Amino acid sequence: MALSERDKVSGHMTTGHEWNGIKELNTPVPRVVYIFLISATIFSVTWTILMPSWPGINDYFRGLLGADQQAEVRQSVAEGVAERSSWTDAIVDEDFTTIRADPSLMQTVRETGKMLFAENCAACHGAEGLGNPGFPNIIQAPTMWGDDPATIMETIRVGINSAHDETRYGQMLAFGRDQMLPLSDVDRVVTYVQTLSDPAIATADNAEDIGEGATIFADNCAACHGETGTGMQETGAPNLTDQYWIYGGDRSSIRHTVYYGRQGLMPTWEGRLTPAYIKLLALYVADLRTAAK
Ligand code: HEC
Ligand code: HEC
């Protein structure tokens, strides 16, 4: 057995153990590590005494401080509900003008409305409400049914051509398929409708067709779309003189509309959204429409 000796290179003592000529230096674990281990142990033992920790058979040790994260969660949920009910009450009780004049309520309308719109409306009307083929732009386009908040609220509540008893009802008739107009008249009135939004369509060659188309329009279409084609809220018939189209403004789309008719479905939201949410969405849409003007 070798004796402990001083290592020449490092200057440390060796332990006296030797393996095939390799000697082990006697360098103990530094004191700071012991201090750290001891204080960590003291801390953990104290912590298990103060905080909920050891499991028992039916229960667990609750800790001397009585900390309870479930209680904290319950409390913040309760606070959230209280805050929501304070603004839901205001949304339900106040009239539209008062709400629109209240900046803090309108901030709630914008934040919550954006979320509700994304969840319930964006699939059809697009994320910004600017429409998709077959689904109207409800922010920038002239309104079909009316765009004061109360009217929008009613549209959302009952829907259009929906399953609701009081649904709004609007139908573009199938003038071609149902033989309400001969095909030649369908073509003429389509050309006339094109000129309403794009006067450049009119040339010397089609002047006669357009003239006859105007008469066909006055006799068959004006009752719903208005004398000048700007739409009527009573019938829900859209404005045909602008650049916004639900089903497309190119000749073949317009012809398809006049030949086969159209009947878009806007679902009813009564029973699916609370009255407060329906009102809030109406305010949200009206607010975006105002901002877009
Ligand atoms: C399943 C598709 C669909 C969903 C979802 C949908 N809509 Fe509609 N919406 C339509 C269609 C189609 C129309 C046009 C119906 C028509 O006039 O023929 C319409 C029309 C409207 C109108 C009337 C526009 C005008 O010019 O008067 C408003 C307002 C409206 N939607 C708001 C909403 C809101 C708010 C939501 C979400 C709660 C929503 N829509 C969800 C399909 C949808
Ligand atoms: C009974 C009322 C009614 C009559 C009559 C009627 N329309 Fe319509 N029209 C509507 C309604 C309602 C819509 C919207 C349908 C929808 O959104 O699904 C519409 C939609 C349209 C569209 C589609 C607009 C778009 O944005 O894509 C065109 C084009 C159109 N009508 C042209 C005509 C022409 C041309 C005639 C006459 C030959 C006519 N309409 C007669 C009610 C009518």
Coordinates of C-alpha atoms and ligand atoms in Angstrom, one line a residue:
M1 CA 0.0 0.0 0.0
A2 CA 1.4 3.3 -1.2
L3 CA 1.6 6.3 1.1
S4 CA 0.1 9.7 0.5
E5 CA 2.6 12.0 -1.2
R6 CA 2.6 15.5 -2.8
D7 CA 2.0 15.5 -6.6
K8 CA 4.8 17.3 -8.3
V9 CA 2.8 18.7 -11.2
S10 CA -0.3 20.1 -9.4
G11 CA 1.1 20.5 -5.9
H12 CA -1.9 18.6 -4.4
M13 CA -1.5 15.7 -2.0
T14 CA -2.5 12.3 -3.4
T15 CA -4.9 9.9 -1.7
G16 CA -2.3 7.1 -1.6
H17 CA -4.3 5.0 -4.1
E18 CA -2.5 3.9 -7.2
W19 CA -3.7 2.1 -10.3
N20 CA -1.1 1.0 -12.8
G21 CA 1.1 4.0 -11.9
I22 CA -1.9 6.5 -12.0
K23 CA -2.3 8.2 -8.6
E24 CA -5.5 9.9 -7.4
L25 CA -5.2 13.5 -6.2
N26 CA -6.8 14.3 -2.8
T27 CA -9.1 17.2 -3.9
P28 CA -12.3 17.3 -1.8
V29 CA -15.6 18.7 -3.1
P30 CA -15.5 22.5 -2.7
R31 CA -17.3 23.9 0.4
V32 CA -19.6 26.0 -1.7
V33 CA -21.3 22.9 -3.1
Y34 CA -22.0 21.6 0.4
I35 CA -23.5 25.0 1.4
F36 CA -25.7 24.9 -1.7
L37 CA -26.9 21.4 -1.1
I38 CA -27.6 22.1 2.6
S39 CA -29.6 25.3 1.8
A40 CA -31.5 23.6 -1.0
T41 CA -32.5 20.8 1.4
I42 CA -33.6 23.3 4.1
F43 CA -35.5 25.3 1.5
S44 CA -37.4 22.2 0.1
V45 CA -38.3 20.9 3.5
T46 CA -39.6 24.3 4.6
W47 CA -41.5 24.6 1.3
T48 CA -43.3 21.3 1.7
I49 CA -44.4 22.5 5.1
L50 CA -45.6 25.9 3.9
M51 CA -47.3 24.8 0.6
P52 CA -49.7 22.0 -0.3
S53 CA -47.5 18.9 -0.7
W54 CA -47.6 15.5 0.8
P55 CA -50.4 13.2 -0.5
G56 CA -52.4 11.3 2.1
I57 CA -55.0 8.5 1.6
N58 CA -58.1 10.7 1.1
D59 CA -56.6 14.1 1.1
Y60 CA -53.3 15.9 1.0
F61 CA -51.3 18.1 3.3
R62 CA -52.5 21.7 2.6
G63 CA -49.5 23.6 3.9
L64 CA -49.3 26.2 6.6
L65 CA -49.8 29.1 4.2
G66 CA -53.1 27.7 2.9
A67 CA -52.2 28.5 -0.7
D68 CA -54.7 27.2 -3.2
Q69 CA -54.3 27.6 -6.9
Q70 CA -57.8 26.3 -7.6
A71 CA -59.2 29.1 -5.5
E72 CA -57.1 31.6 -7.4
V73 CA -58.5 30.3 -10.7
R74 CA -62.1 30.4 -9.4
Q75 CA -61.5 34.0 -8.3
S76 CA -60.1 35.2 -11.7
V77 CA -63.0 33.4 -13.5
A78 CA -65.4 35.1 -11.2
E79 CA -63.8 38.5 -12.0
G80 CA -63.9 37.8 -15.7
V81 CA -67.6 36.9 -15.5
A82 CA -68.3 40.1 -13.5
E83 CA -66.5 42.2 -16.0
R84 CA -68.2 40.6 -18.9
S85 CA -71.6 41.0 -17.3
S86 CA -70.9 44.7 -16.7
W87 CA -70.4 45.3 -20.4
T88 CA -73.0 42.7 -21.6
D89 CA -75.6 44.5 -19.5
A90 CA -74.6 47.9 -21.0
I91 CA -74.7 46.4 -24.6
V92 CA -78.2 44.9 -24.0
D93 CA -79.6 47.9 -22.1
E94 CA -78.3 51.0 -23.8
D95 CA -79.5 52.2 -27.2
F96 CA -77.3 52.1 -30.3
T97 CA -76.5 55.9 -30.2
T98 CA -75.4 55.8 -26.6
I99 CA -73.2 52.8 -27.2
R100 CA -71.6 54.2 -30.3
A101 CA -70.8 57.4 -28.4
D102 CA -69.1 55.5 -25.6
P103 CA -65.4 54.9 -26.4
S104 CA -64.8 52.2 -23.9
L105 CA -67.9 50.2 -24.9
M106 CA -66.9 50.6 -28.5
Q107 CA -63.5 49.2 -27.7
T108 CA -65.2 46.1 -26.3
V109 CA -67.4 46.0 -29.5
R110 CA -64.3 46.2 -31.7
E111 CA -62.3 43.6 -29.8
T112 CA -65.1 41.1 -29.0
G113 CA -66.8 41.7 -32.4
K114 CA -63.6 40.9 -34.3
M115 CA -63.4 37.6 -32.4
L116 CA -67.1 36.7 -32.9
F117 CA -67.0 37.7 -36.5
A118 CA -63.9 35.5 -37.1
E119 CA -65.7 32.5 -35.5
N120 CA -69.2 32.9 -37.0
C121 CA -69.2 35.1 -40.1
A122 CA -65.8 35.0 -41.8
A123 CA -66.3 31.6 -43.3
C124 CA -68.9 33.1 -45.7
H125 CA -68.2 36.9 -45.7
G126 CA -64.4 36.7 -45.5
A127 CA -62.1 37.7 -42.6
E128 CA -62.7 41.4 -43.2
G129 CA -66.3 41.0 -44.3
L130 CA -65.4 42.0 -47.8
G131 CA -67.3 39.1 -49.4
N132 CA -66.6 35.9 -51.3
P133 CA -68.2 34.6 -54.5
G134 CA -71.8 34.0 -53.5
F135 CA -71.5 35.9 -50.3
P136 CA -71.9 39.7 -50.2
N137 CA -69.3 42.3 -49.1
I138 CA -71.1 43.6 -46.0
I139 CA -68.7 46.4 -45.2
Q140 CA -68.2 48.4 -48.5
A141 CA -71.1 47.4 -50.8
P142 CA -74.4 49.3 -50.7
T143 CA -76.7 47.5 -48.3
M144 CA -79.5 45.2 -49.5
W145 CA -81.6 45.2 -46.4
G146 CA -80.5 48.3 -44.6
D147 CA -77.4 49.2 -42.6
D148 CA -78.4 51.1 -39.5
P149 CA -77.4 49.0 -36.5
A150 CA -81.0 48.0 -35.6
T151 CA -81.7 46.7 -39.1
I152 CA -78.4 44.8 -39.3
M153 CA -79.2 43.3 -35.9
E154 CA -82.6 42.1 -37.2
T155 CA -80.8 40.6 -40.3
I156 CA -78.4 38.7 -38.1
R157 CA -81.2 37.6 -35.8
V158 CA -83.6 36.2 -38.4
G159 CA -81.3 35.5 -41.3
I160 CA -82.2 35.7 -45.0
N161 CA -84.1 32.8 -46.6
S162 CA -83.3 31.0 -43.4
A163 CA -85.2 28.4 -41.3
H164 CA -86.4 31.2 -38.9
D165 CA -90.2 31.9 -38.9
E166 CA -89.6 35.6 -39.4
T167 CA -86.7 35.2 -41.9
R168 CA -86.1 38.0 -44.4
Y169 CA -87.1 36.6 -47.8
G170 CA -85.4 37.6 -51.0
Q171 CA -85.4 35.7 -54.3
M172 CA -84.0 36.5 -57.7
L173 CA -86.3 34.8 -60.1
A174 CA -85.2 32.3 -62.8
F175 CA -86.4 34.3 -65.8
G176 CA -84.8 31.9 -68.3
R177 CA -85.3 28.5 -66.8
D178 CA -88.9 29.2 -65.7
Q179 CA -89.6 30.7 -69.1
M180 CA -90.7 34.1 -67.8
L181 CA -88.7 35.8 -70.6
P182 CA -87.7 34.4 -74.0
L183 CA -84.0 33.8 -74.3
S184 CA -83.5 36.8 -76.6
D185 CA -85.0 39.1 -74.0
V186 CA -82.7 37.5 -71.3
D187 CA -79.7 38.4 -73.4
R188 CA -81.0 42.0 -74.0
V189 CA -81.7 42.7 -70.4
V190 CA -78.3 41.3 -69.4
T191 CA -76.6 43.7 -71.8
Y192 CA -78.7 46.5 -70.3
V193 CA -77.7 45.5 -66.8
Q194 CA -74.1 45.5 -67.8
T195 CA -74.3 49.1 -68.9
L196 CA -75.7 50.1 -65.5
S197 CA -72.2 49.6 -63.9
D198 CA -70.1 49.9 -67.1
P199 CA -71.4 52.5 -69.6
A200 CA -68.5 51.6 -71.9
I201 CA -70.4 48.4 -72.8
A202 CA -72.8 50.5 -75.0
T203 CA -71.7 50.8 -78.6
A204 CA -73.5 51.8 -81.8
D205 CA -74.0 48.1 -82.6
N206 CA -75.9 47.2 -79.4
A207 CA -77.9 50.4 -79.0
E208 CA -81.1 48.8 -80.1
D209 CA -80.7 45.8 -77.8
I210 CA -79.9 48.1 -74.9
G211 CA -83.0 50.2 -75.6
E212 CA -85.2 47.1 -75.6
G213 CA -83.3 45.8 -72.5
A214 CA -84.2 48.9 -70.7
T215 CA -87.9 48.3 -71.4
I216 CA -87.6 44.7 -70.3
F217 CA -85.9 45.9 -67.2
A218 CA -88.7 48.4 -66.4
D219 CA -91.3 45.8 -66.9
N220 CA -89.7 42.8 -65.1
C221 CA -86.9 43.9 -62.8
A222 CA -87.7 47.5 -61.6
A223 CA -90.3 46.2 -59.2
C224 CA -87.6 44.7 -57.1
H225 CA -84.4 46.4 -58.1
G226 CA -85.9 49.9 -58.5
E227 CA -86.5 52.1 -61.6
T228 CA -82.8 52.9 -61.9
G229 CA -81.5 49.6 -60.7
T230 CA -80.0 50.9 -57.5
G231 CA -81.8 48.2 -55.4
M232 CA -84.6 48.3 -52.8
Q233 CA -84.4 47.4 -49.2
E234 CA -88.1 46.2 -49.2
T235 CA -87.2 43.4 -51.5
G236 CA -83.6 42.9 -50.6
A237 CA -82.7 43.2 -54.3
P238 CA -79.1 44.5 -54.7
N239 CA -77.9 47.6 -56.4
L240 CA -76.9 46.7 -59.9
T241 CA -75.2 50.0 -60.8
D242 CA -72.0 49.6 -58.7
Q243 CA -68.9 47.6 -58.8
Y244 CA -69.9 45.2 -56.1
W245 CA -71.3 41.8 -57.2
I246 CA -72.4 38.9 -55.1
Y247 CA -72.4 36.4 -58.0
G248 CA -70.1 38.2 -60.4
G249 CA -70.5 41.1 -62.8
D250 CA -69.1 39.6 -66.0
R251 CA -71.6 38.9 -68.7
S252 CA -71.7 35.1 -68.2
S253 CA -72.3 35.5 -64.4
I254 CA -75.0 38.0 -64.9
R255 CA -76.6 35.8 -67.5
H256 CA -76.4 32.8 -65.2
T257 CA -78.1 34.9 -62.5
V258 CA -81.0 36.1 -64.8
Y259 CA -81.4 32.6 -66.4
Y260 CA -81.3 30.4 -63.2
G261 CA -82.2 32.9 -60.5
R262 CA -80.4 33.1 -57.1
Q263 CA -81.4 32.7 -53.5
G264 CA -78.6 33.2 -51.1
L265 CA -78.9 31.8 -47.6
M266 CA -77.9 33.8 -44.6
P267 CA -78.4 31.7 -41.5
T268 CA -80.4 32.8 -38.5
W269 CA -78.3 33.4 -35.4
E270 CA -81.1 33.5 -32.9
G271 CA -80.5 30.7 -30.4
R272 CA -77.0 30.3 -31.6
L273 CA -75.6 33.6 -30.4
T274 CA -76.9 35.4 -27.3
P275 CA -78.9 38.6 -27.9
A276 CA -76.0 40.6 -26.5
Y277 CA -73.6 39.0 -29.0
I278 CA -76.0 39.6 -31.9
K279 CA -76.3 43.2 -30.9
L280 CA -72.6 43.5 -30.5
L281 CA -72.0 42.1 -34.0
A282 CA -74.5 44.5 -35.5
L283 CA -72.6 47.3 -33.8
Y284 CA -69.3 45.9 -35.1
V285 CA -70.5 45.6 -38.7
A286 CA -72.1 49.1 -38.6
D287 CA -68.9 50.5 -37.1
L288 CA -66.8 49.0 -39.9
R289 CA -69.2 50.3 -42.5
T290 CA -69.0 53.8 -41.1
A291 CA -65.2 53.5 -41.1
A292 CA -65.2 52.3 -44.7
K293 CA -67.2 55.3 -45.9
Ligands
HEC1 C1 -73.4 30.3 -44.5 C2 -72.9 31.6 -45.0 C3 -73.1 32.8 -44.1 C4 -72.7 33.0 -42.8 C5 -72.0 32.1 -41.9 C6 -73.1 34.4 -42.5 N1 -73.7 35.0 -43.5 FE1 -74.3 36.9 -43.6 N2 -75.1 36.6 -45.5 C7 -74.9 35.4 -46.2 C8 -75.5 35.6 -47.5 C9 -75.6 34.5 -48.6 C10 -76.1 36.9 -47.5 C11 -76.9 37.5 -48.7 C12 -78.3 36.9 -48.7 C13 -79.2 37.5 -49.8 O1 -79.5 38.7 -49.7 O2 -79.5 36.8 -50.7 C14 -75.8 37.4 -46.2 C15 -76.2 38.7 -45.9 C16 -75.8 39.3 -44.7 C17 -76.1 40.7 -44.3 C18 -77.0 41.6 -45.1 C19 -76.2 42.5 -46.0 C20 -77.0 43.6 -46.6 O3 -76.5 44.1 -47.7 O4 -78.1 44.0 -46.1 C21 -75.5 41.0 -43.1 C22 -75.5 42.2 -42.3 C23 -74.8 39.8 -42.7 N3 -75.0 38.8 -43.7 C24 -74.1 39.6 -41.6 C25 -73.6 38.4 -41.1 C26 -73.0 38.3 -39.8 C27 -72.7 39.3 -38.8 C28 -72.6 36.9 -39.7 C29 -72.0 36.2 -38.6 C30 -72.8 36.2 -37.4 C31 -73.0 36.3 -41.0 N4 -73.6 37.2 -41.8 C32 -72.8 35.0 -41.3 C33 -74.3 34.3 -45.8 C34 -73.7 34.1 -44.6
HEC2 C1 -88.8 39.4 -57.0 C2 -87.8 40.4 -56.9 C3 -86.8 40.4 -58.1 C4 -87.0 40.6 -59.4 C5 -88.4 40.7 -60.1 C6 -85.7 40.6 -60.0 N1 -84.8 40.5 -59.1 FE1 -82.8 40.4 -59.5 N2 -82.5 40.0 -57.5 C7 -83.4 39.9 -56.5 C8 -82.8 39.6 -55.3 C9 -83.5 39.4 -54.0 C10 -81.4 39.4 -55.6 C11 -80.4 38.9 -54.6 C12 -80.4 37.4 -54.6 C13 -79.4 36.8 -53.6 O1 -78.6 37.6 -53.0 O2 -79.3 35.6 -53.5 C14 -81.3 39.6 -57.0 C15 -80.0 39.6 -57.6 C16 -79.8 39.9 -58.9 C17 -78.6 40.0 -59.6 C18 -77.2 39.6 -58.9 C19 -76.5 40.8 -58.4 C20 -75.1 40.4 -57.8 O3 -74.7 41.2 -57.1 O4 -74.6 39.4 -58.2 C21 -78.8 40.4 -60.9 C22 -77.7 40.6 -61.9 C23 -80.2 40.6 -61.0 N3 -80.8 40.4 -59.8 C24 -80.8 41.1 -62.2 C25 -82.2 41.1 -62.3 C26 -82.8 41.3 -63.6 C27 -82.1 41.6 -64.9 C28 -84.1 41.2 -63.4 C29 -85.2 41.3 -64.4 C30 -85.2 40.4 -65.5 C31 -84.3 41.0 -62.0 N4 -83.1 40.9 -61.4 C32 -85.5 40.8 -61.4 C33 -84.8 40.2 -56.7 C34 -85.4 40.4 -57.9

